[in-house]
Amino acid sequence: MRVLLTGGAGFLGSHLCDAILADGHLVVCADNLLTGRSENLVHLSHEPRFEFLQQDVCHTFDPGKIDYVFHFASPASPVDYHEHGIETLQVGSTGTINCLELAKKCNAKFLLASTSECYGDPLEHPQKESYWGHVNPIGPRSVYDEAKRFAEAATMAYRRYHHVDTRIVRIFNTYGPRLQINDGRVISNFMKQALLGEPLTVYGDGLQTRSFCFVSDEIEGILALSRATEHLPVNIGNPHEFTILECARLVLQSTGSRSTVRFEPLPQDDPRQRRPDITKARALLGWEPKIDLLTGLQLSLEYFRAAVQSRDIEAQT
Ligand code: NAD
Ligand code: UDP
């Protein structure tokens, strides 16, 4: 297959490039480098089955004949989508429609990277795919949440009206090597702070929860869904739930750091709890995550050490 992957220079996209190439396919990566980095793809610069297009997917473009579209382009961390609010709305709406049009034109399959943020600050716990969510449509997170909810609606509409063969993955918090060091997400912040010996910034009382999935597990789940025929959303994430304070403790354990914790204000509309119900993914795809949080942090340590060092070198020059 010739696969179009949007957002391929980002954290998840670059791992997906590697996995799709390893499966024997060709990859055309379209990315405008808004939050991604060409360094994530540098190891593919001599790969003849890989092509990079520096392209904003909000503008129409012609990647040639394609068999599958994986639409991953979008700022993803709260810091990034607050900084690029309008761009986030645009890539979720116009960008998604453009990618669906390409899939329609090429008779290609289509997979949308959606998110647990579609559930907002959930009143149902854990979150099943059947839950419609509890989203503030005008709050600071709405640029991301509503863009992704629109993207899901557009994907379902192209299936209903144009018979595009679609899939929707609802991704829960994922971490691992290539997570951008300055994207403000909790794992990147804590790892950076722990390695620099700075206090770990816990927002609010730290009793809010998240469930963290290691990137190799996440990519396996996404690929399993891409091969299946299910068109309704499927949660892919790790169902083991941690408070943010527990997460801080594990980061200190994995790094051997003696950093302290500093409490800071909780951002507006920060979801109080989040945990995927993955019954559907287990039954449908025979998938489940294998790597626990402490192991995943240890597997990420070398990457974060190098990222912190190169950030320091950049700051000095
Ligand atoms: P990331 O910021 O590392 O990657 C996103 C990529 O999209 C970047 O390379 C960026 O340059 C690119 N991009 C943004 N706007 C674009 C545009 N208009 N045209 C072309 N490229 C554009 O983020 P990530 O964590 O790798 O997330 C990838 C996808 O997965 C996103 O759609 C995100 O919403 C979804 N997701 C991620 C997580 C997670 O925990 N990492 C959780 C839920 C959903
Ligand atoms: N968080 C924190 N300290 C940080 C960064 C994040 O306490 O330095 C909290 C944040 O308030 C949220 C959780 O960690 O409750 C996860 O935040 P992240 O930005 O990683 O992703 P989210 O799941 O909110 O999209």
XYZ file of C-alpha atoms and ligand atoms in Angstrom:
386
model
C 0.000 0.000 0.000
C 0.969 3.635 -0.471
C -0.014 5.301 2.807
C -0.551 9.033 3.394
C 0.256 9.881 7.006
C -0.524 13.429 8.116
C 1.323 14.697 11.197
C 4.093 12.155 10.589
C 6.851 14.389 11.998
C 5.198 14.416 15.414
C 5.557 12.071 18.359
C 2.986 9.408 17.426
C 3.196 10.044 13.681
C 6.931 9.342 13.516
C 6.503 6.024 15.362
C 3.654 5.178 13.026
C 5.892 5.937 9.992
C 8.387 3.385 11.316
C 5.706 0.759 11.980
C 3.984 1.150 8.587
C 7.348 0.952 6.763
C 8.250 -2.128 8.829
C 5.011 -3.701 7.567
C 6.363 -3.338 4.022
C 4.322 -0.345 2.805
C 5.254 3.044 1.295
C 4.716 6.173 3.384
C 4.047 9.720 2.221
C 4.266 11.956 5.281
C 2.540 15.365 5.108
C 3.437 17.714 7.945
C 3.832 21.487 8.274
C 6.205 21.107 11.281
C 3.960 23.277 13.476
C 4.605 21.124 16.553
C 6.574 18.266 14.964
C 10.291 18.075 14.217
C 12.194 16.831 11.176
C 14.687 15.229 13.651
C 11.982 12.632 14.367
C 12.320 11.431 10.768
C 16.030 11.915 10.170
C 16.648 8.148 10.372
C 14.383 7.722 7.314
C 16.230 10.202 5.087
C 17.735 7.380 2.971
C 14.640 5.165 3.003
C 13.406 4.903 -0.623
C 9.881 3.933 0.495
C 9.540 7.141 2.504
C 8.630 10.598 1.170
C 8.259 13.834 3.170
C 5.993 16.680 2.037
C 6.213 19.894 4.036
C 2.529 20.633 3.735
C -0.247 22.284 5.731
C -3.145 19.866 5.267
C -5.609 22.766 5.648
C -4.625 23.643 2.053
C -5.596 21.180 -0.656
C -2.708 19.127 -2.067
C -2.163 16.176 -4.358
C -0.023 13.363 -2.907
C -0.715 11.079 -5.915
C -2.486 7.738 -5.697
C -2.874 6.491 -2.135
C -4.471 3.417 -0.564
C -4.795 4.483 3.071
C -4.928 7.839 4.885
C -3.870 8.026 8.541
C -4.913 11.524 9.678
C -2.763 12.432 12.702
C -2.037 16.122 12.033
C -3.056 18.325 14.977
C -1.418 20.029 17.913
C -2.017 17.600 20.775
C -0.665 18.881 24.085
C -2.697 21.451 26.062
C 0.236 23.926 25.876
C 0.465 23.491 22.083
C -3.245 23.793 21.364
C -3.590 26.825 23.619
C -0.738 28.468 21.719
C -2.147 27.429 18.325
C -5.890 27.551 19.043
C -7.110 28.669 15.607
C -4.725 26.304 13.790
C -6.074 23.462 15.951
C -9.650 24.280 14.948
C -8.592 24.542 11.302
C -6.719 21.245 11.124
C -9.555 19.406 12.894
C -12.152 20.858 10.507
C -10.783 21.972 7.096
C -7.749 19.666 7.403
C -9.931 16.646 8.161
C -12.337 17.426 5.300
C -9.363 17.772 2.902
C -8.011 14.389 3.995
C -11.420 12.744 3.712
C -11.766 14.203 0.194
C -8.408 12.641 -0.731
C -9.577 9.272 0.629
C -12.815 9.582 -1.328
C -11.016 10.525 -4.562
C -8.527 7.631 -4.271
C -11.034 5.127 -2.897
C -8.611 4.818 0.020
C -9.282 3.700 3.566
C -9.201 6.415 6.243
C -8.232 6.352 9.923
C -8.782 9.372 12.189
C -6.621 9.994 15.263
C -9.235 11.124 17.744
C -8.854 11.509 21.473
C -10.119 10.801 24.970
C -10.714 14.582 25.119
C -13.953 13.880 23.222
C -15.211 12.720 26.647
C -14.212 16.089 28.193
C -14.311 16.118 32.013
C -16.149 12.790 32.120
C -19.099 12.021 34.366
C -18.903 8.335 33.412
C -15.889 6.396 34.653
C -14.110 4.532 33.143
C -15.011 5.868 29.700
C -16.696 3.524 27.220
C -17.016 4.420 23.551
C -20.795 4.733 24.003
C -20.353 7.730 26.365
C -21.164 11.063 24.623
C -18.929 13.118 26.869
C -19.060 16.230 29.032
C -17.288 18.992 27.125
C -17.307 22.743 27.760
C -17.873 24.008 24.182
C -16.545 27.525 24.895
C -13.740 26.903 27.416
C -9.999 27.072 26.697
C -9.807 23.357 25.828
C -12.694 23.624 23.347
C -10.375 24.491 20.420
C -9.071 20.927 20.665
C -12.072 19.008 22.030
C -14.593 20.455 19.604
C -12.194 20.217 16.648
C -11.791 16.505 17.342
C -15.521 16.027 17.876
C -16.103 17.770 14.527
C -13.448 15.524 12.943
C -15.290 12.440 14.228
C -18.604 13.795 12.886
C -16.989 14.532 9.487
C -15.484 11.036 9.356
C -18.864 9.437 10.070
C -20.537 11.707 7.485
C -18.071 10.739 4.729
C -18.827 7.121 5.543
C -22.609 7.659 5.434
C -22.790 9.969 2.416
C -19.749 8.913 0.358
C -19.109 5.323 1.546
C -15.504 6.029 2.541
C -14.114 3.056 4.491
C -13.308 4.810 7.797
C -12.009 4.076 11.296
C -11.777 6.270 14.412
C -9.278 5.658 17.198
C -9.775 7.477 20.525
C -6.230 7.741 21.839
C -5.652 8.135 25.596
C -2.524 9.796 27.106
C 0.505 8.246 25.407
C 4.193 8.810 26.204
C 7.623 7.508 25.237
C 10.690 8.438 23.206
C 10.165 11.434 20.842
C 7.550 13.050 23.091
C 8.474 16.715 22.594
C 10.474 17.852 25.608
C 8.840 21.304 25.742
C 5.232 20.408 24.968
C 4.128 20.884 28.586
C 2.536 17.440 28.954
C 2.856 15.902 32.364
C 5.335 13.149 31.468
C 7.630 15.447 29.450
C 7.515 18.150 32.155
C 8.152 15.729 35.029
C 10.970 13.852 33.243
C 12.684 17.108 32.282
C 12.287 18.593 35.775
C 13.472 15.382 37.480
C 16.565 15.133 35.256
C 17.428 18.808 35.841
C 16.885 18.476 39.614
C 14.075 21.064 39.499
C 10.801 20.735 41.454
C 8.084 18.716 39.696
C 5.161 21.083 38.989
C 1.942 19.384 40.148
C -1.168 21.295 39.082
C -4.022 21.446 41.608
C -3.941 18.888 44.425
C -2.433 16.205 42.154
C -5.326 13.853 42.886
C -6.717 14.114 39.343
C -6.075 10.916 37.394
C -4.780 9.853 33.986
C -3.974 6.462 32.430
C -0.679 6.399 30.536
C 0.037 4.165 27.551
C 3.564 3.441 26.313
C 3.998 4.373 22.661
C 4.760 0.862 21.314
C 1.520 -0.465 22.841
C -0.443 2.476 21.415
C 0.989 2.001 17.908
C 0.211 -1.744 17.975
C -3.395 -0.977 18.924
C -3.765 1.657 16.200
C -2.376 -0.685 13.548
C -4.641 -3.513 14.722
C -7.634 -1.188 14.317
C -6.428 -0.064 10.880
C -6.618 -3.714 9.723
C -10.047 -4.350 11.277
C -13.413 -3.449 9.773
C -14.924 -1.587 12.763
C -16.002 1.942 11.815
C -17.317 3.158 15.183
C -14.794 4.714 17.619
C -12.447 2.413 19.548
C -10.555 3.437 22.708
C -6.853 2.604 22.624
C -5.066 3.317 25.888
C -3.779 1.751 29.067
C -6.541 1.146 31.635
C -4.217 1.403 34.651
C -5.124 4.684 36.359
C -2.738 6.892 38.373
C -3.117 10.135 40.271
C -0.709 12.826 39.066
C 1.052 12.594 42.446
C 1.587 8.843 41.901
C 2.916 9.639 38.445
C 5.376 12.140 39.990
C 6.570 9.481 42.430
C 7.197 6.978 39.595
C 9.119 9.591 37.592
C 11.339 10.224 40.630
C 11.829 6.458 41.054
C 12.689 5.842 37.394
C 15.144 8.745 37.173
C 16.634 8.368 40.665
C 16.057 12.124 41.064
C 15.765 13.902 44.421
C 13.564 16.681 43.056
C 10.763 17.925 45.275
C 7.166 18.663 44.251
C 5.794 22.197 43.794
C 2.019 22.723 43.653
C 0.721 25.152 41.009
C -2.835 26.234 40.040
C -4.988 23.742 38.155
C -5.752 24.879 34.576
C -9.429 25.620 33.787
C -11.561 22.584 32.822
C -8.722 20.142 33.534
C -10.455 16.713 33.513
C -10.678 15.290 37.039
C -10.378 11.650 35.998
C -9.611 9.628 32.889
C -9.391 5.897 32.243
C -10.312 4.007 29.099
C -12.644 1.054 29.135
C -10.840 -1.147 26.592
C -13.317 -4.042 26.553
C -14.084 -3.284 22.902
C -10.430 -3.230 21.780
C -9.747 -6.463 23.672
C -12.697 -8.273 22.097
C -12.440 -6.813 18.597
C -8.691 -6.602 18.090
C -7.333 -9.053 20.665
C -5.194 -6.099 21.767
C -4.117 -4.974 25.159
C -1.183 -2.941 26.458
C 1.788 -4.807 27.892
C 4.058 -2.124 29.340
C 3.376 -0.705 32.802
C 4.155 2.912 33.658
C 7.398 2.334 35.585
C 8.803 0.115 32.806
C 7.723 2.622 30.150
C 9.406 5.483 31.991
C 12.608 3.431 32.238
C 12.401 2.684 28.499
C 12.057 6.443 27.856
C 14.863 7.566 30.147
C 17.688 7.546 27.611
C 15.632 9.644 25.184
C 14.702 12.228 27.840
C 18.299 12.452 29.081
C 19.534 13.190 25.545
C 16.673 15.661 24.921
C 17.437 17.571 28.138
C 21.147 17.689 27.266
C 20.562 18.944 23.720
C 18.085 21.531 25.042
C 20.796 22.760 27.434
C 23.370 22.912 24.637
C 20.895 24.870 22.453
C 20.248 27.295 25.347
C 24.000 27.856 25.795
C 24.682 28.600 22.106
P 2.541 16.067 17.949
O 2.303 17.509 18.193
O 3.853 15.495 18.340
O 2.277 15.717 16.421
C 1.312 16.371 15.642
C 1.892 16.626 14.263
O 0.904 17.256 13.429
C 3.098 17.551 14.294
O 4.182 16.979 13.585
C 2.610 18.841 13.633
O 3.632 19.572 12.994
C 1.560 18.283 12.674
N 0.560 19.267 12.247
C -0.194 20.083 13.030
N -1.010 20.836 12.256
C -0.761 20.489 10.963
C -1.289 20.907 9.710
N -2.223 21.864 9.611
N -0.796 20.330 8.583
C 0.163 19.378 8.651
N 0.691 18.933 9.816
C 0.228 19.489 10.956
O 1.346 15.285 18.690
P 1.120 13.716 18.903
O 1.097 13.464 20.349
O 2.033 12.926 18.042
O -0.389 13.566 18.380
C -0.668 13.045 17.099
C -2.171 12.857 16.938
O -2.674 11.957 17.943
C -2.955 14.152 17.094
O -4.021 14.170 16.160
C -3.509 14.061 18.507
O -4.692 14.775 18.655
C -3.709 12.566 18.679
N -3.650 12.183 20.105
C -2.457 12.088 20.762
C -2.452 11.744 22.113
C -1.165 11.578 22.885
O -1.219 11.248 24.084
N 0.008 11.726 22.309
C -3.656 11.522 22.795
C -4.846 11.684 22.088
C -4.836 11.986 20.738
N -0.045 18.323 34.878
C 0.673 18.617 36.033
N 1.906 19.178 35.902
C 2.467 19.433 34.688
C 1.736 19.129 33.509
C 0.476 18.576 33.651
O 0.198 18.394 37.152
O 3.613 19.942 34.660
C -1.383 17.688 35.021
C -2.491 18.371 34.238
O -3.086 19.401 35.014
C -3.431 17.191 33.997
C -2.506 15.997 33.867
O -1.282 16.394 34.497
O -4.272 17.011 35.114
C -2.229 15.562 32.433
O -1.845 16.710 31.719
P -1.313 16.672 30.215
O -1.050 18.096 29.833
O -0.203 15.708 30.093
O -2.499 16.064 29.351
P -4.101 16.090 29.406
O -4.474 14.718 29.799
O -4.571 17.107 30.397
O -4.473 16.444 28.021
